[in-house]
Amino acid sequence: VQLFASQAEMATDLELESSAEHVAGLGDDAFWSSGAGVLFVRKGDRGVAFSDPDFAVSSDTDTAPRDALVTLARTALPNL
């Protein structure tokens, strides 16, 4: 888990967004990058990235890694 306190801090992670899958209903913006195994969530000027290198090797049709991180993000988001 990586926390970001400003837009500048999350700039590198936001570069993944154009090639990632948007995740609706999570923060102000959220996306899943299957190639990187990262779920990124932005809420205002703060952000959080949930990553697991093991998820980067999962198939694009296997949604279990993404779904697990979305569940974790929904739990953590109120505390961001």
Short mmCIF file of N, CA and C in Angstrom, two decimals:
data_model
loop_
_atom_site.label_atom_id
_atom_site.label_comp_id
_atom_site.label_asym_id
_atom_site.label_seq_id
_atom_site.Cartn_x
_atom_site.Cartn_y
_atom_site.Cartn_z
N VAL A 1 0.86 -1.17 0.00
CA VAL A 1 0.00 0.00 0.00
C VAL A 1 0.90 1.23 0.00
N GLN A 2 0.59 2.15 -0.89
CA GLN A 2 1.34 3.40 -0.96
C GLN A 2 0.35 4.56 -0.91
N LEU A 3 0.59 5.51 0.00
CA LEU A 3 -0.27 6.68 0.15
C LEU A 3 0.36 7.89 -0.52
N PHE A 4 -0.48 8.75 -1.08
CA PHE A 4 -0.04 9.97 -1.74
C PHE A 4 -0.80 11.15 -1.13
N ALA A 5 -0.06 12.18 -0.72
CA ALA A 5 -0.67 13.33 -0.07
C ALA A 5 -0.91 14.50 -1.03
N SER A 6 -0.49 14.35 -2.29
CA SER A 6 -0.67 15.44 -3.25
C SER A 6 -0.71 14.90 -4.67
N GLN A 7 -1.18 15.73 -5.59
CA GLN A 7 -1.20 15.37 -7.01
C GLN A 7 0.22 15.11 -7.51
N ALA A 8 1.17 15.91 -7.06
CA ALA A 8 2.56 15.75 -7.50
C ALA A 8 3.12 14.39 -7.09
N GLU A 9 2.80 13.93 -5.90
CA GLU A 9 3.30 12.65 -5.42
C GLU A 9 2.76 11.47 -6.23
N MET A 10 1.55 11.61 -6.77
CA MET A 10 0.94 10.49 -7.49
C MET A 10 1.14 10.56 -9.00
N ALA A 11 1.91 11.52 -9.48
CA ALA A 11 2.08 11.73 -10.92
C ALA A 11 2.59 10.48 -11.64
N THR A 12 3.55 9.81 -11.09
CA THR A 12 4.11 8.62 -11.74
C THR A 12 3.06 7.52 -11.86
N ASP A 13 2.31 7.29 -10.80
CA ASP A 13 1.27 6.26 -10.84
C ASP A 13 0.16 6.63 -11.82
N LEU A 14 -0.15 7.91 -11.93
CA LEU A 14 -1.21 8.34 -12.85
C LEU A 14 -0.84 8.10 -14.31
N GLU A 15 0.44 7.94 -14.60
CA GLU A 15 0.87 7.63 -15.97
C GLU A 15 0.35 6.27 -16.42
N LEU A 16 0.03 5.40 -15.50
CA LEU A 16 -0.51 4.07 -15.84
C LEU A 16 -1.96 4.13 -16.31
N GLU A 17 -2.65 5.22 -15.97
CA GLU A 17 -4.10 5.28 -16.18
C GLU A 17 -4.52 5.10 -17.64
N SER A 18 -3.79 5.67 -18.57
CA SER A 18 -4.22 5.61 -19.98
C SER A 18 -4.27 4.18 -20.52
N SER A 19 -3.50 3.27 -19.94
CA SER A 19 -3.51 1.89 -20.41
C SER A 19 -4.20 0.95 -19.43
N ALA A 20 -4.91 1.53 -18.46
CA ALA A 20 -5.53 0.73 -17.41
C ALA A 20 -7.04 0.68 -17.57
N GLU A 21 -7.67 -0.15 -16.77
CA GLU A 21 -9.13 -0.32 -16.76
C GLU A 21 -9.74 0.57 -15.68
N HIS A 22 -10.66 1.44 -16.06
CA HIS A 22 -11.33 2.32 -15.10
C HIS A 22 -12.19 1.47 -14.17
N VAL A 23 -12.20 1.83 -12.89
CA VAL A 23 -13.05 1.16 -11.90
C VAL A 23 -14.06 2.19 -11.40
N ALA A 24 -15.32 2.00 -11.75
CA ALA A 24 -16.38 2.95 -11.40
C ALA A 24 -16.78 2.83 -9.94
N GLY A 25 -17.22 3.97 -9.39
CA GLY A 25 -17.78 3.98 -8.04
C GLY A 25 -16.78 3.87 -6.92
N LEU A 26 -15.53 4.19 -7.19
CA LEU A 26 -14.49 4.08 -6.17
C LEU A 26 -13.71 5.38 -6.14
N GLY A 27 -13.89 6.18 -5.10
CA GLY A 27 -13.22 7.47 -4.99
C GLY A 27 -13.65 8.40 -6.11
N ASP A 28 -12.82 9.42 -6.37
CA ASP A 28 -13.08 10.35 -7.47
C ASP A 28 -12.58 9.79 -8.79
N ASP A 29 -11.63 8.89 -8.71
CA ASP A 29 -11.06 8.25 -9.89
C ASP A 29 -10.37 6.99 -9.41
N ALA A 30 -10.51 5.92 -10.16
CA ALA A 30 -9.85 4.66 -9.80
C ALA A 30 -9.59 3.86 -11.06
N PHE A 31 -8.46 3.17 -11.07
CA PHE A 31 -8.16 2.30 -12.21
C PHE A 31 -7.33 1.11 -11.76
N TRP A 32 -7.45 0.04 -12.53
CA TRP A 32 -6.74 -1.22 -12.30
C TRP A 32 -5.79 -1.44 -13.46
N SER A 33 -4.53 -1.61 -13.15
CA SER A 33 -3.52 -1.93 -14.16
C SER A 33 -3.11 -3.38 -13.96
N SER A 34 -3.65 -4.26 -14.80
CA SER A 34 -3.35 -5.69 -14.62
C SER A 34 -1.89 -6.00 -14.88
N GLY A 35 -1.27 -5.28 -15.81
CA GLY A 35 0.15 -5.52 -16.11
C GLY A 35 1.07 -5.18 -14.96
N ALA A 36 0.66 -4.21 -14.15
CA ALA A 36 1.48 -3.80 -13.00
C ALA A 36 0.96 -4.41 -11.69
N GLY A 37 -0.25 -4.96 -11.73
CA GLY A 37 -0.84 -5.51 -10.51
C GLY A 37 -1.17 -4.42 -9.51
N VAL A 38 -1.66 -3.27 -10.02
CA VAL A 38 -1.91 -2.09 -9.17
C VAL A 38 -3.35 -1.61 -9.32
N LEU A 39 -3.98 -1.36 -8.18
CA LEU A 39 -5.25 -0.65 -8.14
C LEU A 39 -4.94 0.72 -7.54
N PHE A 40 -5.23 1.77 -8.30
CA PHE A 40 -4.98 3.14 -7.85
C PHE A 40 -6.31 3.83 -7.62
N VAL A 41 -6.43 4.53 -6.50
CA VAL A 41 -7.66 5.26 -6.17
C VAL A 41 -7.27 6.68 -5.76
N ARG A 42 -7.98 7.65 -6.35
CA ARG A 42 -7.77 9.06 -5.99
C ARG A 42 -9.05 9.60 -5.39
N LYS A 43 -8.89 10.34 -4.30
CA LYS A 43 -10.01 11.01 -3.65
C LYS A 43 -9.52 12.42 -3.32
N GLY A 44 -10.00 13.40 -4.09
CA GLY A 44 -9.50 14.76 -3.93
C GLY A 44 -8.04 14.82 -4.34
N ASP A 45 -7.23 15.44 -3.50
CA ASP A 45 -5.79 15.54 -3.77
C ASP A 45 -5.00 14.42 -3.13
N ARG A 46 -5.67 13.43 -2.60
CA ARG A 46 -5.00 12.30 -1.95
C ARG A 46 -5.21 11.05 -2.79
N GLY A 47 -4.30 10.12 -2.66
CA GLY A 47 -4.43 8.89 -3.42
C GLY A 47 -3.83 7.72 -2.67
N VAL A 48 -4.18 6.54 -3.14
CA VAL A 48 -3.63 5.33 -2.56
C VAL A 48 -3.49 4.30 -3.68
N ALA A 49 -2.39 3.59 -3.64
CA ALA A 49 -2.15 2.52 -4.60
C ALA A 49 -2.01 1.21 -3.83
N PHE A 50 -2.77 0.23 -4.24
CA PHE A 50 -2.69 -1.11 -3.67
C PHE A 50 -2.02 -1.97 -4.73
N SER A 51 -0.93 -2.61 -4.37
CA SER A 51 -0.24 -3.42 -5.37
C SER A 51 0.22 -4.74 -4.78
N ASP A 52 0.29 -5.71 -5.65
CA ASP A 52 0.82 -7.02 -5.31
C ASP A 52 1.50 -7.56 -6.56
N PRO A 53 2.81 -7.72 -6.53
CA PRO A 53 3.53 -8.20 -7.72
C PRO A 53 3.01 -9.54 -8.24
N ASP A 54 2.47 -10.36 -7.35
CA ASP A 54 1.91 -11.65 -7.80
C ASP A 54 0.71 -11.45 -8.71
N PHE A 55 -0.04 -10.35 -8.52
CA PHE A 55 -1.20 -10.09 -9.36
C PHE A 55 -0.81 -9.67 -10.76
N ALA A 56 0.40 -9.17 -10.95
CA ALA A 56 0.84 -8.72 -12.27
C ALA A 56 0.98 -9.88 -13.25
N VAL A 57 1.10 -11.07 -12.74
CA VAL A 57 1.25 -12.22 -13.64
C VAL A 57 -0.08 -12.96 -13.86
N SER A 58 -1.16 -12.43 -13.31
CA SER A 58 -2.46 -13.07 -13.52
C SER A 58 -2.97 -12.74 -14.92
N SER A 59 -3.86 -13.57 -15.42
CA SER A 59 -4.40 -13.35 -16.76
C SER A 59 -5.38 -12.18 -16.73
N ASP A 60 -5.54 -11.52 -17.87
CA ASP A 60 -6.46 -10.38 -17.96
C ASP A 60 -7.91 -10.80 -17.73
N THR A 61 -8.23 -12.08 -17.94
CA THR A 61 -9.61 -12.54 -17.76
C THR A 61 -9.88 -12.94 -16.31
N ASP A 62 -8.85 -13.05 -15.50
CA ASP A 62 -9.00 -13.41 -14.10
C ASP A 62 -9.23 -12.13 -13.30
N THR A 63 -10.46 -11.89 -12.87
CA THR A 63 -10.78 -10.65 -12.17
C THR A 63 -10.60 -10.77 -10.65
N ALA A 64 -10.26 -11.93 -10.15
CA ALA A 64 -10.14 -12.12 -8.70
C ALA A 64 -9.11 -11.18 -8.06
N PRO A 65 -7.92 -10.98 -8.66
CA PRO A 65 -6.97 -10.04 -8.04
C PRO A 65 -7.52 -8.62 -7.96
N ARG A 66 -8.10 -8.15 -9.05
CA ARG A 66 -8.69 -6.81 -9.06
C ARG A 66 -9.81 -6.71 -8.03
N ASP A 67 -10.69 -7.69 -8.01
CA ASP A 67 -11.82 -7.67 -7.10
C ASP A 67 -11.36 -7.67 -5.64
N ALA A 68 -10.30 -8.41 -5.33
CA ALA A 68 -9.78 -8.44 -3.96
C ALA A 68 -9.25 -7.07 -3.55
N LEU A 69 -8.54 -6.40 -4.45
CA LEU A 69 -8.01 -5.08 -4.13
C LEU A 69 -9.11 -4.02 -4.08
N VAL A 70 -10.15 -4.16 -4.90
CA VAL A 70 -11.29 -3.23 -4.84
C VAL A 70 -11.97 -3.36 -3.48
N THR A 71 -12.15 -4.57 -3.00
CA THR A 71 -12.75 -4.78 -1.68
C THR A 71 -11.90 -4.12 -0.60
N LEU A 72 -10.60 -4.29 -0.68
CA LEU A 72 -9.69 -3.67 0.28
C LEU A 72 -9.78 -2.15 0.19
N ALA A 73 -9.82 -1.62 -1.02
CA ALA A 73 -9.90 -0.17 -1.22
C ALA A 73 -11.20 0.39 -0.65
N ARG A 74 -12.31 -0.28 -0.86
CA ARG A 74 -13.59 0.19 -0.32
C ARG A 74 -13.55 0.27 1.20
N THR A 75 -12.85 -0.65 1.82
CA THR A 75 -12.71 -0.65 3.27
C THR A 75 -11.79 0.49 3.74
N ALA A 76 -10.72 0.73 3.01
CA ALA A 76 -9.73 1.73 3.42
C ALA A 76 -10.10 3.15 3.04
N LEU A 77 -10.86 3.33 1.98
CA LEU A 77 -11.14 4.66 1.43
C LEU A 77 -11.72 5.66 2.43
N PRO A 78 -12.64 5.27 3.30
CA PRO A 78 -13.16 6.25 4.27
C PRO A 78 -12.08 6.83 5.19
N ASN A 79 -10.95 6.15 5.31
CA ASN A 79 -9.86 6.60 6.18
C ASN A 79 -8.80 7.40 5.44
N LEU A 80 -9.01 7.64 4.16
CA LEU A 80 -8.01 8.35 3.35
C LEU A 80 -8.01 9.83 3.63
#
